[in-house]
XYZ file of C-alpha atoms in Angstrom:
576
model
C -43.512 -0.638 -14.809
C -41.446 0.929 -12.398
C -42.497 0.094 -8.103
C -42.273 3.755 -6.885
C -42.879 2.973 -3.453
C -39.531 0.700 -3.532
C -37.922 2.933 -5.095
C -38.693 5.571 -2.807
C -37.700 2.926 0.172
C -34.621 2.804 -1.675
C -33.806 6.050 -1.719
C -34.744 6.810 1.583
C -32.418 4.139 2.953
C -29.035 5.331 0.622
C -29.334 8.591 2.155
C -28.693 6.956 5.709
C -26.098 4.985 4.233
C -24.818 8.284 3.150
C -25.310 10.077 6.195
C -23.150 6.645 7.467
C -20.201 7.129 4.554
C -19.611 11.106 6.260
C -18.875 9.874 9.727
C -16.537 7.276 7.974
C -13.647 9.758 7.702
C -10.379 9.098 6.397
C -7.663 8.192 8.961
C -6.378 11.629 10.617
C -2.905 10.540 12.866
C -2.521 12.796 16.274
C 0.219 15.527 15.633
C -0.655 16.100 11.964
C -2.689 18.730 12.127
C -3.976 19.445 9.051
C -7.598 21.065 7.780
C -9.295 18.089 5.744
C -10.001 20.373 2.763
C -6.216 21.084 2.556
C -5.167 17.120 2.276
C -4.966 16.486 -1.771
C -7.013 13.586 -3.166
C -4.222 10.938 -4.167
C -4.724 7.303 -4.915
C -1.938 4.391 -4.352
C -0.562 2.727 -7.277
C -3.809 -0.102 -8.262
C -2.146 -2.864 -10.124
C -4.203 -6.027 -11.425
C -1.653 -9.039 -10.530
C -1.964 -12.941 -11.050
C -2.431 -12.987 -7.024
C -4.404 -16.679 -7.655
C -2.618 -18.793 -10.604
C -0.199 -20.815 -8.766
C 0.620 -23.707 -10.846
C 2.792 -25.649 -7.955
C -0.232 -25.252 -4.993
C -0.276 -28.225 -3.048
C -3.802 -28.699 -2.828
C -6.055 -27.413 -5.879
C -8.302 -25.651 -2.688
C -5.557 -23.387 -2.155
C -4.348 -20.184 -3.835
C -0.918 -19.212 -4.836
C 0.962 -16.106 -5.775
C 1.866 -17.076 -9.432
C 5.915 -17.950 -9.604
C 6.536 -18.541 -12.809
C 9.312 -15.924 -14.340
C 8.848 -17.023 -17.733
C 5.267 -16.572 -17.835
C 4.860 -13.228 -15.950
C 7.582 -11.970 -18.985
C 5.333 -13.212 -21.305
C 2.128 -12.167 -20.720
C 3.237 -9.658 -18.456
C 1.284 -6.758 -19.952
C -2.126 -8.817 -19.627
C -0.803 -9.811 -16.346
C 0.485 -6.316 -14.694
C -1.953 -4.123 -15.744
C -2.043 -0.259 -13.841
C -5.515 0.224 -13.034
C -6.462 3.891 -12.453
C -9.130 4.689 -9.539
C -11.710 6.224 -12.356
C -11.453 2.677 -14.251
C -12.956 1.006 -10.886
C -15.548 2.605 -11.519
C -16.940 0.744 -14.576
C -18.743 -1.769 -14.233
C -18.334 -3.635 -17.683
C -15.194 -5.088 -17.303
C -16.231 -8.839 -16.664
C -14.607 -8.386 -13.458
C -18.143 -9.530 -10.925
C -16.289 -10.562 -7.941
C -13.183 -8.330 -7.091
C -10.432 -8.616 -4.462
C -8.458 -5.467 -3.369
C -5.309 -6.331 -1.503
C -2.361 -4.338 0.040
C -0.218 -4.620 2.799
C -0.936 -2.619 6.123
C -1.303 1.419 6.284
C -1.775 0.669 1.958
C -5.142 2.643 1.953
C -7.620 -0.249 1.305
C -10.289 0.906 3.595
C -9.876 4.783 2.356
C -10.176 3.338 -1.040
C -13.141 1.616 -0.188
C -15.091 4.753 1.177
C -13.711 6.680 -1.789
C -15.097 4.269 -4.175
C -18.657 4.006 -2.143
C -19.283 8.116 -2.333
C -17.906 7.770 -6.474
C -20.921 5.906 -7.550
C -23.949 8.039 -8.056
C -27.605 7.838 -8.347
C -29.634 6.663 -10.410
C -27.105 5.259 -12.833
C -24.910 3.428 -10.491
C -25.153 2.642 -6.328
C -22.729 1.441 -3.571
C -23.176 -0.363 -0.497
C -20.296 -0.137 1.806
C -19.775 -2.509 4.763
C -16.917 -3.345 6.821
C -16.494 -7.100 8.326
C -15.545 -5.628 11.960
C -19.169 -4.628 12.439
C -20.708 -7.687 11.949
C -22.539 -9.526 13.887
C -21.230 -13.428 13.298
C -23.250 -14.531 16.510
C -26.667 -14.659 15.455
C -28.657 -15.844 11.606
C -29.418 -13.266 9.726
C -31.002 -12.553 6.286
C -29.090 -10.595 3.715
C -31.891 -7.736 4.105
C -31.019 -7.592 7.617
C -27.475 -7.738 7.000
C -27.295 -4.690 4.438
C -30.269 -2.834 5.532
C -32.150 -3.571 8.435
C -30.150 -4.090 11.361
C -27.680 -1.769 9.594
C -29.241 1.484 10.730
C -31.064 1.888 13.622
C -34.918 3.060 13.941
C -35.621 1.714 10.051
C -38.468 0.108 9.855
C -39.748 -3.359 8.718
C -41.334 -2.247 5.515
C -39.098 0.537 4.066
C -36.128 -2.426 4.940
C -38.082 -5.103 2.983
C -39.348 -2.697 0.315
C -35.740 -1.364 -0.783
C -34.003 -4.741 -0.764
C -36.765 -5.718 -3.191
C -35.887 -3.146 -5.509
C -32.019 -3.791 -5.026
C -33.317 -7.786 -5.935
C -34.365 -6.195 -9.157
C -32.013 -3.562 -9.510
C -29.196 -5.458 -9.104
C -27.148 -4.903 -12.162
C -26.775 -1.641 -11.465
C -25.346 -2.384 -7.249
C -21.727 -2.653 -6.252
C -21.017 -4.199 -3.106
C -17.951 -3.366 -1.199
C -17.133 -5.455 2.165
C -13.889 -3.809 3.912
C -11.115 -6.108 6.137
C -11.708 -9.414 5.045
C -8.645 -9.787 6.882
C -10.608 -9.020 10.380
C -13.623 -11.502 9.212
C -14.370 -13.703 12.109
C -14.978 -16.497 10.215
C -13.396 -18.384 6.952
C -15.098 -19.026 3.275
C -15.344 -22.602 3.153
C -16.865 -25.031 0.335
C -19.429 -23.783 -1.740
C -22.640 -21.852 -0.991
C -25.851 -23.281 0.773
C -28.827 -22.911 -1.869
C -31.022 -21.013 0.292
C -33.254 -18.086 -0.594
C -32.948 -14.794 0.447
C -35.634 -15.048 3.592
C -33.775 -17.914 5.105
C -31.472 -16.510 8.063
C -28.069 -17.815 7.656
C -25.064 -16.897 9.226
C -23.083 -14.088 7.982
C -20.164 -16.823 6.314
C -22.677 -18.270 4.605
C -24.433 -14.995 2.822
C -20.705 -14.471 2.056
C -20.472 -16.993 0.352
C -24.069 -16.886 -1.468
C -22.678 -13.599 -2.704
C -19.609 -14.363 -3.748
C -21.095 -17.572 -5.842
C -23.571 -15.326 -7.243
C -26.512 -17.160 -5.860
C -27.734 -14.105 -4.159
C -27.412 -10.889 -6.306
C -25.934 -12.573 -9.272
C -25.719 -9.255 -11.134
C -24.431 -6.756 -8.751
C -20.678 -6.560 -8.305
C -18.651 -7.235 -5.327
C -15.391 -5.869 -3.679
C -13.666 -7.525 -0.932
C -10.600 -5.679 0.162
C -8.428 -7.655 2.409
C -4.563 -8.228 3.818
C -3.410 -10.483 1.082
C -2.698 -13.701 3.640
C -6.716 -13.698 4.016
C -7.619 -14.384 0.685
C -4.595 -17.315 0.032
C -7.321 -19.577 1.659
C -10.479 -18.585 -0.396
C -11.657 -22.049 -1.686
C -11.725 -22.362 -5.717
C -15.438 -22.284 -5.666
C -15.478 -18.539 -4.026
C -12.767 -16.831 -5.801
C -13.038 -13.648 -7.417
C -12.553 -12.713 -10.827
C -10.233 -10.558 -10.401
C -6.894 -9.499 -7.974
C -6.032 -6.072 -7.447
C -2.993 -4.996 -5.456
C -2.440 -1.404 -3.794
C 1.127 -0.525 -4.003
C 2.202 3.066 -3.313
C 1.664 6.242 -3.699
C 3.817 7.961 -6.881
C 6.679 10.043 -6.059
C 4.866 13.226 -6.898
C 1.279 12.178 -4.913
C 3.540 11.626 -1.606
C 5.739 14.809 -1.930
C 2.299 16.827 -2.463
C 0.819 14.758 0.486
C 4.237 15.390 2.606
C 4.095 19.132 1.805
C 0.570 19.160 2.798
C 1.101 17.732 6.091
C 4.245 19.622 7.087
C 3.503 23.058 5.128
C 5.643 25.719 5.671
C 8.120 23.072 7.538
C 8.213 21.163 4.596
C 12.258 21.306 3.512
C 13.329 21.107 6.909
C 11.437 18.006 7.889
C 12.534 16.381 4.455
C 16.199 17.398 5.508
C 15.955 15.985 8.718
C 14.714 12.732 7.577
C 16.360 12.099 5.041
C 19.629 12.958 7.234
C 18.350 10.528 10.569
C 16.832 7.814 8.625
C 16.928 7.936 4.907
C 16.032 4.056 5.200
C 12.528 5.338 6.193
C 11.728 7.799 3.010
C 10.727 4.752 1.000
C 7.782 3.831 3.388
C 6.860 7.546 3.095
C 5.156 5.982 -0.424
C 2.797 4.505 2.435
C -0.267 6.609 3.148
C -0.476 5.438 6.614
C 3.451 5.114 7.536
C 4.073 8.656 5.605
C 1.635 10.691 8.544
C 3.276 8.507 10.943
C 6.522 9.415 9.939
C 5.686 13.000 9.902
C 4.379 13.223 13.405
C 7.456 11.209 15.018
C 9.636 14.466 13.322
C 7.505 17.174 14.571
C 7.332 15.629 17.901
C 10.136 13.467 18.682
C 10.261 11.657 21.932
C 13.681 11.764 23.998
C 13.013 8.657 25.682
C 12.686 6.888 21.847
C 15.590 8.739 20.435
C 15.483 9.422 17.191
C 12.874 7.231 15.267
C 14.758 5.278 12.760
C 12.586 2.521 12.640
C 9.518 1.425 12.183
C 8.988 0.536 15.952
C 10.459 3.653 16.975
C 7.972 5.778 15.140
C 5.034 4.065 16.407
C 6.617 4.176 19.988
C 7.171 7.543 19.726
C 3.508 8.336 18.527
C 2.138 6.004 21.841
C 5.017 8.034 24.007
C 3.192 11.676 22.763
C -0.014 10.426 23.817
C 0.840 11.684 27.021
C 0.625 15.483 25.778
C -2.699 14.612 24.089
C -5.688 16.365 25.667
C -8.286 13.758 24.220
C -6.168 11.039 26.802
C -8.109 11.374 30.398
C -6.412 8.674 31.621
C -5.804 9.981 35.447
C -2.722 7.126 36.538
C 0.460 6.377 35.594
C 0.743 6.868 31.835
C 2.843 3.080 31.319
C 0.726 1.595 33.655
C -1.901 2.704 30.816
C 0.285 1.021 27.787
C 0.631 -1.840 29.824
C -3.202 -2.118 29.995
C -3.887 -1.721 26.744
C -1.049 -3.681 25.226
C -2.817 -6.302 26.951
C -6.359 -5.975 25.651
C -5.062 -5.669 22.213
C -2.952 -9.335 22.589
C -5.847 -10.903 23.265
C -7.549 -9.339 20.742
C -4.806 -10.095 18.349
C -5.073 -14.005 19.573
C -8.104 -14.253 19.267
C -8.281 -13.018 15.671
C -10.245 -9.825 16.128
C -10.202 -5.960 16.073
C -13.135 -5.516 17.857
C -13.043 -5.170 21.552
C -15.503 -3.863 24.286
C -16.019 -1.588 26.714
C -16.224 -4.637 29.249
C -13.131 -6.565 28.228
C -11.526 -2.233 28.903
C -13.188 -2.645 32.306
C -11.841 -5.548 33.048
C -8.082 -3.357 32.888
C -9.518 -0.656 34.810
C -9.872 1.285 31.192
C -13.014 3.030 29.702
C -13.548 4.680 26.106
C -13.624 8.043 27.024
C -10.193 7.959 28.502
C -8.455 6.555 25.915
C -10.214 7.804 22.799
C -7.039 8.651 20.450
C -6.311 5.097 20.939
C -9.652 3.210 20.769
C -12.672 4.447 18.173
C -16.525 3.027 19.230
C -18.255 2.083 16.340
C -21.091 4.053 15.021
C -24.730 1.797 14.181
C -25.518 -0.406 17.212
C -27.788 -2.981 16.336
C -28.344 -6.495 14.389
C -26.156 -6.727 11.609
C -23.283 -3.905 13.139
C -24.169 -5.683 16.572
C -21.718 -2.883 18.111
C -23.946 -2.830 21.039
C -23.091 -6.917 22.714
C -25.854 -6.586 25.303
C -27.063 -2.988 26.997
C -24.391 -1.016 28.012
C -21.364 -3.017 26.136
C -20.051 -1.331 23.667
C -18.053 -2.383 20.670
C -14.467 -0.513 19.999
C -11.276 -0.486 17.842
C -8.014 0.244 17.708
C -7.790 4.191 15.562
C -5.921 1.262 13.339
C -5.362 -2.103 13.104
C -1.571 -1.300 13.053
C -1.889 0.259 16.141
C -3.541 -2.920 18.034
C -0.542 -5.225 16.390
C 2.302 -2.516 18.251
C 0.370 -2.692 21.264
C 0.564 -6.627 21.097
C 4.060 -6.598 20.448
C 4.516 -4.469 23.429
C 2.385 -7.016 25.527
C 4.373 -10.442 24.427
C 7.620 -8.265 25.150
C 7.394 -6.806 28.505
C 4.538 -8.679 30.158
C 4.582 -12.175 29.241
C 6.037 -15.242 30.786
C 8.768 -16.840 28.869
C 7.085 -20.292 29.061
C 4.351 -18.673 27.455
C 6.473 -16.722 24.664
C 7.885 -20.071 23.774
C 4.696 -21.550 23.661
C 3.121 -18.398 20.963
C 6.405 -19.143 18.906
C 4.795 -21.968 16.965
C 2.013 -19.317 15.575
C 3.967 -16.477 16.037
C 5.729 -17.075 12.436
C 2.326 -17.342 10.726
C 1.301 -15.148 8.263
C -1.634 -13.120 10.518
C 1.455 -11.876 12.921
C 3.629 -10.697 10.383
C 3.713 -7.156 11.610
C 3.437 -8.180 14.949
C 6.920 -9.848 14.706
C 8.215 -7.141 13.325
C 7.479 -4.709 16.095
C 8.503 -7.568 18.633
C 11.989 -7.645 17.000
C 12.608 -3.943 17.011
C 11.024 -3.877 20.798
C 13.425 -6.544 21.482
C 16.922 -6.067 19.974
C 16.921 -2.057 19.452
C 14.219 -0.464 22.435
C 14.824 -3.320 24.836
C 13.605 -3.223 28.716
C 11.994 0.091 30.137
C 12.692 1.192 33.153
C 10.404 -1.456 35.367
C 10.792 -4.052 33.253
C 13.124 -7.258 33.465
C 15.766 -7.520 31.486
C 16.563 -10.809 31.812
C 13.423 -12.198 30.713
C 13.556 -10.194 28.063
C 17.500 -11.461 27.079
C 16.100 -14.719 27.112
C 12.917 -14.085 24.697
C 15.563 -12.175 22.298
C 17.948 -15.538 22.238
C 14.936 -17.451 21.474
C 13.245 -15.019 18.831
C 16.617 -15.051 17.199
C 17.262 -18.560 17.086
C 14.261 -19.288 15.381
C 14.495 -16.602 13.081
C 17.488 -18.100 12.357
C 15.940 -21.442 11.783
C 13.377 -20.445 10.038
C 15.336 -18.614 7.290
C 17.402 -21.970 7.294
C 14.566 -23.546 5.981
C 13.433 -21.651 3.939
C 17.074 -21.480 2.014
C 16.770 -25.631 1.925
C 13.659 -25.199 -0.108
C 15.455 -22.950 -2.586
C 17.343 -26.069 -3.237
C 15.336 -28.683 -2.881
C 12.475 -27.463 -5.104
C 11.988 -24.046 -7.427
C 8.328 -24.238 -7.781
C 7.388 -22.067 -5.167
C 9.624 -19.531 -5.437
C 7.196 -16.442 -5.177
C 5.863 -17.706 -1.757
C 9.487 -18.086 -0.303
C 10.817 -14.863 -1.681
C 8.021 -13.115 0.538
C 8.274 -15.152 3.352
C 12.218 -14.578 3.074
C 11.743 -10.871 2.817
C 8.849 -10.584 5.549
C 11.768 -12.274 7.474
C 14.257 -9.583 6.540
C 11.858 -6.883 8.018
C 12.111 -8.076 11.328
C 16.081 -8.267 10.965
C 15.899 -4.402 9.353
C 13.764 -3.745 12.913
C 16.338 -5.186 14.739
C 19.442 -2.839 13.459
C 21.880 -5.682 14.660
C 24.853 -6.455 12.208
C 25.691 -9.641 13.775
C 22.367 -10.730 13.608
C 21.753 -9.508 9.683
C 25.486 -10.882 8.848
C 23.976 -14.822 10.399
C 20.825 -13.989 8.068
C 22.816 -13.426 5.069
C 24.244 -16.379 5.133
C 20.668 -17.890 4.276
C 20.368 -15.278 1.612
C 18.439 -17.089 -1.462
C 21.605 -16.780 -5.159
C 18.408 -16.365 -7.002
C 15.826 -13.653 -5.841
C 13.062 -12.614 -7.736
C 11.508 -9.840 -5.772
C 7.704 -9.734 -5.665
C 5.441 -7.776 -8.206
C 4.962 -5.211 -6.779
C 7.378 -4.623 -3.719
C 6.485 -3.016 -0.917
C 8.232 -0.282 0.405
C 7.599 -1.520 3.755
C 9.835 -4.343 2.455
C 12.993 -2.080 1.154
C 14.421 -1.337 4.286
C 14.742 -4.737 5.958
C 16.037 -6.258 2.609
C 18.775 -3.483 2.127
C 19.939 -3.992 5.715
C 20.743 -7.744 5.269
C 21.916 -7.599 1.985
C 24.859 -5.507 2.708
C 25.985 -7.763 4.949
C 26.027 -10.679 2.115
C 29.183 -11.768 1.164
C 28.415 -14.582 -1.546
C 27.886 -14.371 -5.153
C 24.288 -14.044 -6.194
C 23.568 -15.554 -9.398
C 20.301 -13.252 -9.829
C 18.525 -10.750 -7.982
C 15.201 -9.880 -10.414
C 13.959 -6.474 -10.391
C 12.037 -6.407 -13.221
C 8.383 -6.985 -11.870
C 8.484 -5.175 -8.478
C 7.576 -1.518 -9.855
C 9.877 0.038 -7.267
C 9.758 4.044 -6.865
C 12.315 5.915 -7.339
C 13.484 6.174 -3.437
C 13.655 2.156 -3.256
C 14.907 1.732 -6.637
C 17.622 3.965 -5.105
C 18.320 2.489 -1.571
C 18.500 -1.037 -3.386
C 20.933 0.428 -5.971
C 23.201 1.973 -3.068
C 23.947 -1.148 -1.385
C 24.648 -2.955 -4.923
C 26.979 -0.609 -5.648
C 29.153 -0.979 -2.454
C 28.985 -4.705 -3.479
C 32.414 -6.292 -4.835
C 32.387 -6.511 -9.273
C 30.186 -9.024 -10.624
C 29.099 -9.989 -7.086
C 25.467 -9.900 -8.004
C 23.858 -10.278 -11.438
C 20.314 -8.286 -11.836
C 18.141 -6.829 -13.760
């Protein structure tokens, strides 16, 4: 017999949550102005990958990327399957616990929403949560985790009567938990045996869900930066890895023509002309609107933006013209402010900031509001108010808070204490950090107040250890095979920052480290092209094999990699 009055509970609390899904809009990047109802629907490339079968880990506790070429040939239809958005959907798959994972600007948290509004009523619901509005200070139940503290003014019964139905309803719930990557806390061990009244703190309901203690039926989604989920313990992993690659040539022309419209050939022309190295990260939702707004507004004090760095400086530098930016001082005196709240954000592991740690810079929201977004709910579980008047905040993207760190470590820190960050600094977590700090470094370098010398002396010692580190990694290539996949992306992360850089003496020292066997990962990045094209044409050995058969390039990367193997010398490099 069906409860009607939880039911009813229910139902009253999804339409909140859906009320909550509509403010959640999809990323919109200042300069692209463009009506939402114009933007076509297009989906990155979803590709189920062996992300957790490392046969060579060093402790059982610990995942690896899977590096064994002979078995990804082998089973590498089971392996690599292409997952279309519509398939995510189902629910009978086997697949309980699943991981989505992609590399910054991929989509993950668009995906997310898009996936949450997909499911429909009655067959099939969605709860959609996102780790940065948690609160990880005080013990809460699951009910007041999902429901209760999660909207403001619902009361005690309607809370307790729909998580009672979603107890019994289970098998028909998805639950999708966004930026696992910005969790302020780590899965560890296996799941306390508690019941679902016991408050518990929000690592351990984490874990009770991901166990399937607590809603053994209902499936989850965790979508995450893939260095987050390396450390998931055995006990806690899910089912089933799914990597967002990028989007297909056609999706991110009719996404490019969208944005630019009528100036759709000439911007295409121009960037193509001033920095054809950049087309492949067009493939990027994120990097492709960033792209477009450094060409329609380009910044003379930037220059052209070539880079990476030099797009996103450009976008901070045309913050000045915004009208949303009330900030009434000097405009770098504002960067400089910020790019400090956002390092110690960074540090200390976080996106979220608050309006006091702002007021502590002499900032406030509604100055800065292209920059910094406040959070919507405000209570319990969200916790985005700290105590009365304290708001919490982000970065418009997480991206964004990494540049602004950069920016910080560069031009405002002491050198004592750069050398001191160094021994984190090559850590996973700051990957895209250090790859903004080498492009601030070697091709910005100082602005116009700034010191030069200290920052002369942080590039020698960024360099150097660059330089060490890629020495390193090259010993292990000799030393020991097994865990090829790992050093093949920590060799190409490394070649990023080089790519940043645009320094040939610097890329001709790194291609001396350059691995004779390089399997390239499955799939590559197109954040990843660039970088690795700039070194290797400055490699002058012979390389025994550079794979390509697993990394699903498009046709722009295919293309740039191509170009520089074909200005190599004859039988220089073997691939296929």
């Amino acid at each position: 017999m069906i409860d009607i009055s939880r039911e009813n509970a229910f139902k009253k609390v999804l339409k909140l949550h859906c009320k909550y899904l509509d403010r959640e809009g999809d990323l919109s990047i200042q300069g692209v102005n463009v009506c939402k109802d114009e933007i076509p629907v297009v989906h990155p490339s979803i590709t189920q990958i062996p992300f957790f079968e490392g046969k060579s880990a060093p402790k059982e506790e610990r995942y690896q990327p899977s590096d064994k070429l002979s078995e990804l040939a082998k089973n590498q239809q089971e392996e690599l399957k292409q997952i279309q958005f519509h398939e995510l959907l189902k629910k009978d798959d086997g697949s309980s616990f699943i991981s989505v994972i992609g590399y910054p600007g991929s989509g993950k948290s668009v995906l997310s929403k898009r996936l949450a509004r997909s499911y429909t009523w009655p067959h099939h619901i969605c709860w959609h949560r996102k780790f940065m509005d948690m609160n990880y200070r005080d013990k809460l139940t699951i009910e007041e985790l999902i429901f209760k503290k999660a909207f403001p003014g619902l009361d005690d019964d309607t809370s307790a009567q729909a998580f009672n139905w979603l107890v019994e309803n289970n098998d028909k719930a998805t639950l999708i938990f966004d930026g696992f990557d910005q969790a302020e806390f780590e899965l560890k061990g296996n799941s306390p045996k508690e019941d679902y009244q016991t408050p518990m703190h929000v690592r351990d309901i984490m874990a009770s869900l991901c166990s399937k203690h607590f809603l053994p039926n209902c499936r989850l989604i965790f979508t995450s930066r893939p260095h987050s989920m390396i450390f998931v313990p055995k006990s806690l992993r899910p089912s089933s890895t799914l990597l967002l690659g990028d989007l297909a040539p056609a999706d991110m022309k009719k996404l490019f023509v969208a944005y630019t419209g009528t100036k759709s050939d000439e911007i295409w022309t121009k960037l193509n002309n001033n920095a054809p190295h950049l087309v492949p990260l067009c493939h990027n939702p994120l990097m492709l609107q960033m792209i477009i707004s450094s060409q329609f507004h380009p910044s003379k004090r930037i220059g052209d933006a070539t880079t990476l760095t030099r797009v996103f400086a450009t976008m901070v530098e045309n913050l000045r013209r915004s009208e949303n930016l009330r900030y009434q001082e000097d405009f770098n005196e504002l960067v400089l402010k910020l790019s400090q709240v956002a390092y110690n954000a960074t540090k200390k592991g976080t996106v979220v900031i608050t309006t006091k740690q702002l007021r502590k810079y002499g900032l406030d929201p509604s100055t800065v509001q292209d920059i910094v977004i406040q959070l919507f709910a405000h209570d319990g579980a969200t916790n985005s108010r700290v105590f009365d008047g304290d708001c919490r905040l982000y970065f418009c993207h997480q991206t964004f808070q990494e540049f602004f760190a950069a920016f910080y470590i560069v031009y405002q820190m002491l050198v004592k204490d750069f050398k001191a960050l160094l021994k984190n600094l090559f850590k996973d977590n700051w990957s895209v950090v250090r790859r903004f700090l080498f492009g601030l470094l070697l091709d910005l370098g100082p602005l116009p107040d700034s010191d030069a010398g200290n920052l002369e002396t942080k590039k020698e010692i960024f360099v150097e250890t660059l330089h060490q580190q890629l020495a390193k990694i090259s010993s292990k290539y000799v030393k020991n095979r097994d865990d090829e996949a790992v050093r093949d992306q920590q060799t190409l992360d490394r070649y990023a920052c080089v790519g940043e850089g645009k320094d040939s003496s610097i890329a001709t020292k790194a291609a001396e480290h350059f691995p004779t066997t390089l399997q390239l990962p499955q799939p590559m990045n197109s954040n990843l092209v660039p970088g690795f094209c700039f070194v290797m044409k400055h490699v002058t050995k012979q390389l025994d094999l550079l794979n390509l058969s697993f990394c699903f390039l498009d046709a722009n990367s295919f293309h740039e990699i191509a170009s520089v193997i074909k200005e190599m010398k004859p039988g220089q490099v073997r691939y296929y």
